[in-house]
Amino acid sequence: MIFLRRQLPLLITMITGLVMAAQYYVPHPASEQLLTTVTKWLQIIGGFALVLGITSLFHVHAAKIRRKEAGWAYSLVLYVGMLGTVIVGLWNNGKESIDGALTSFGWVYSYTLVPLQGTMFAILAFFIASAAYRSFRARSREAAVLLVAAVIVMMGRVPLGEYILPLSGDLSSWILNVLNASVRRAILIGVSLGAVALSFKIIFGVERSYLGGGKE
Amino acid sequence: MTRVLRRFLILAFIICLPALMPQTSSAQTMPQQLRVIDTPSDGGGSLTVLWAPSATDSATAKYQILVHEGGLPQDPAAWKVVAEFPANTRYVREGKSAWWTRSGDPNDHLFLIKNGKGLEVKSGQPYAVTVASVSGQERLIAPPVVASAEPNWMNWNQVNNLVLALMFGAVVFYAINLAKRKDIFLRRIPGLDAVDEAIGRATELGKPVLYMTGAHDMNDPSTIAAAVILGRVAKKAASYETELLVPHREPITMAVCQEITKQAYMEAGKPDLFKDDANFFITSDQFSYTAAVDGIMLRRKPAANFFMGSYFAESLLLTETGASTGAIQIAGTDSDHQLPFFVTTCDYTLIGEELYAASAYLSKEPIQIGTLRGQDLGKAFILSVIGIGTLLATVAVLTGNGWAQPLLDLFKDLK
């Protein structure tokens, strides 16, 4: 059992990791074919995993409704929304429009999901304003530097700002392309090395906590 | 009179000289030393055409690439023109291949025949290729060459990448061995020191801990790092008997994190406290997930929010809502474009590589710490190369000669 729970997953991880790493260096069509096959496998596994996810979703919200937990009515809305969409989708064979006319499934997508997503995304503008207000208060020397840099960049990125303060365009480009880019690169170098080191540890079985912890 | 006649004849000779002379260097010449080879280090489906530069190459003159599928054509009209470009462009030195895989002299002309523009280059099929030099109405065609494309098993252009990866791997494993033998200093990471504080606060307030693993699936190293940190957080939450909520965007990540959480509760000696639905799936849709998690934050008011892994536009929507509920927030991400939002709205932020270092920092295991040392050595190497390259480039510009060019080319190709 230990073999099935520990050694076998580690062996599969190592072989798959090495083969997929080698795939990067092999341009032969056989290698491309392998990548395509693996991607299809991933899609199939993802499809099965989705069943697992939806089961979890049903279970969590069913428990909330049963126990009448705070906000259980939202769970009911979720049930109605999800089952309603599935029924409408099956009724229309998953088609959003037929001969250019919206089906009821298409209507649900266009007039319910899309506006809701748009609303969430639109809230971002208000959150950016509140976050900017909080961070751009010049409470310390560092915050003051941040404030000045932010004002210059904002002025330089919009035509009106550059019209009012002509130098802001060049200054903003310099801040973004020199100061900001160098810091971003430093972060990306660290991230890349960290990701490569983690990949090595996983491929060679040094890091195995993703299997459910355990040092055995 | 004779003298006058002689002068007249000399003058007439000078005037007529260009017409009497054969084609001079300013006239067009046929492309020389034409070579057509299978493009090295590719998957087939491409031919490389090389020919020597000419003294008549200019922006006004042009080169044409002519191709015929299946060997030499019987009818000269069967040639297909696949490209036409100014004669002073397309050189080997401008090509994308590294210097160790270059097919010809850097000053030779280079053209890659690929699929497209009505031509499909199939592996194993012969193609007749020639180059015509065009100037005005005149067109000189080089003797054609027949070649075929073949797929290769190794991309030698990326061998530098492979060597560096192997070197880095060796350094990491050396550092792991070193860490097993002696103590290695680990600098303080405030964000990770605050993990205990955040869970402790949640325990004192009797509120749950909310942990997110990011937007990517288990293929992404940042998600794996987030899952590894989840194990440590879950263990601490289990030992403090604090409720843990882990909403997911990806079912496979959910299944993996469920196992990690279960193991953490067992290691903490509290398997009875483990709940299967601590990890739960919401949706893979970005803003639907965000709305759901915001709802959880507002209704359940978790005392500690962890944002680990990769994030996109939802980062600020999540963290601002979390900040409004008064939760202590710790973020860790390698998404550099989201870092400003996290820094602004969270109490602590693990920047970039600190996300990968978190596992080592929290566990203090020699293997994990050794990996960190390996990363530091790798960074030192990269910084040295950047430093030397910058110095060489600066000196080369200041001294104004090309002595440093080969070295700079080497750095460029090793990138």
Short mmCIF file of N, CA and C in Angstrom, two decimals, chain B residues 93 99 102 392-393 396-397 399 401-413:
data_model
loop_
_atom_site.label_atom_id
_atom_site.label_comp_id
_atom_site.label_asym_id
_atom_site.label_seq_id
_atom_site.Cartn_x
_atom_site.Cartn_y
_atom_site.Cartn_z
N ARG B 93 23.74 37.11 -39.50
CA ARG B 93 23.96 37.73 -38.17
C ARG B 93 22.65 38.23 -37.55
N TRP B 99 25.09 31.64 -31.95
CA TRP B 99 26.33 31.61 -32.74
C TRP B 99 26.88 30.21 -32.93
N ARG B 102 25.04 28.60 -36.02
CA ARG B 102 24.93 29.37 -37.25
C ARG B 102 25.39 28.53 -38.45
N LEU B 392 31.31 45.49 -19.63
CA LEU B 392 31.89 45.32 -20.96
C LEU B 392 31.20 46.22 -21.99
N ALA B 393 29.88 46.25 -21.91
CA ALA B 393 29.12 47.07 -22.87
C ALA B 393 29.47 48.55 -22.71
N ALA B 396 32.97 49.14 -24.01
CA ALA B 396 32.97 49.05 -25.47
C ALA B 396 32.41 50.32 -26.11
N VAL B 397 31.39 50.88 -25.51
CA VAL B 397 30.81 52.12 -26.04
C VAL B 397 31.77 53.28 -25.85
N THR B 399 35.11 53.23 -25.47
CA THR B 399 36.34 53.13 -26.26
C THR B 399 36.05 53.14 -27.77
N ASN B 401 35.49 50.87 -30.03
CA ASN B 401 35.94 49.86 -30.98
C ASN B 401 35.21 48.54 -30.75
N GLY B 402 35.39 47.67 -31.68
CA GLY B 402 34.57 46.46 -31.65
C GLY B 402 35.20 45.27 -30.95
N TRP B 403 36.26 45.53 -30.13
CA TRP B 403 36.94 44.39 -29.50
C TRP B 403 36.02 43.60 -28.58
N ALA B 404 35.04 44.28 -27.97
CA ALA B 404 34.18 43.59 -27.01
C ALA B 404 32.98 42.92 -27.68
N GLN B 405 32.81 43.17 -29.01
CA GLN B 405 31.61 42.67 -29.68
C GLN B 405 31.45 41.14 -29.58
N PRO B 406 32.52 40.37 -29.87
CA PRO B 406 32.34 38.90 -29.76
C PRO B 406 31.89 38.48 -28.36
N LEU B 407 32.45 39.13 -27.34
CA LEU B 407 32.07 38.79 -25.97
C LEU B 407 30.62 39.16 -25.69
N LEU B 408 30.23 40.33 -26.20
CA LEU B 408 28.85 40.77 -26.00
C LEU B 408 27.88 39.87 -26.75
N ASP B 409 28.29 39.41 -27.95
CA ASP B 409 27.47 38.45 -28.69
C ASP B 409 27.30 37.17 -27.90
N LEU B 410 28.38 36.77 -27.25
CA LEU B 410 28.34 35.55 -26.43
C LEU B 410 27.31 35.71 -25.31
N PHE B 411 27.34 36.86 -24.64
CA PHE B 411 26.38 37.12 -23.56
C PHE B 411 24.95 37.12 -24.11
N LYS B 412 24.82 37.74 -25.29
CA LYS B 412 23.48 37.86 -25.88
C LYS B 412 22.92 36.48 -26.20
N ASP B 413 23.76 35.62 -26.77
CA ASP B 413 23.28 34.29 -27.15
C ASP B 413 23.08 33.38 -25.94
#
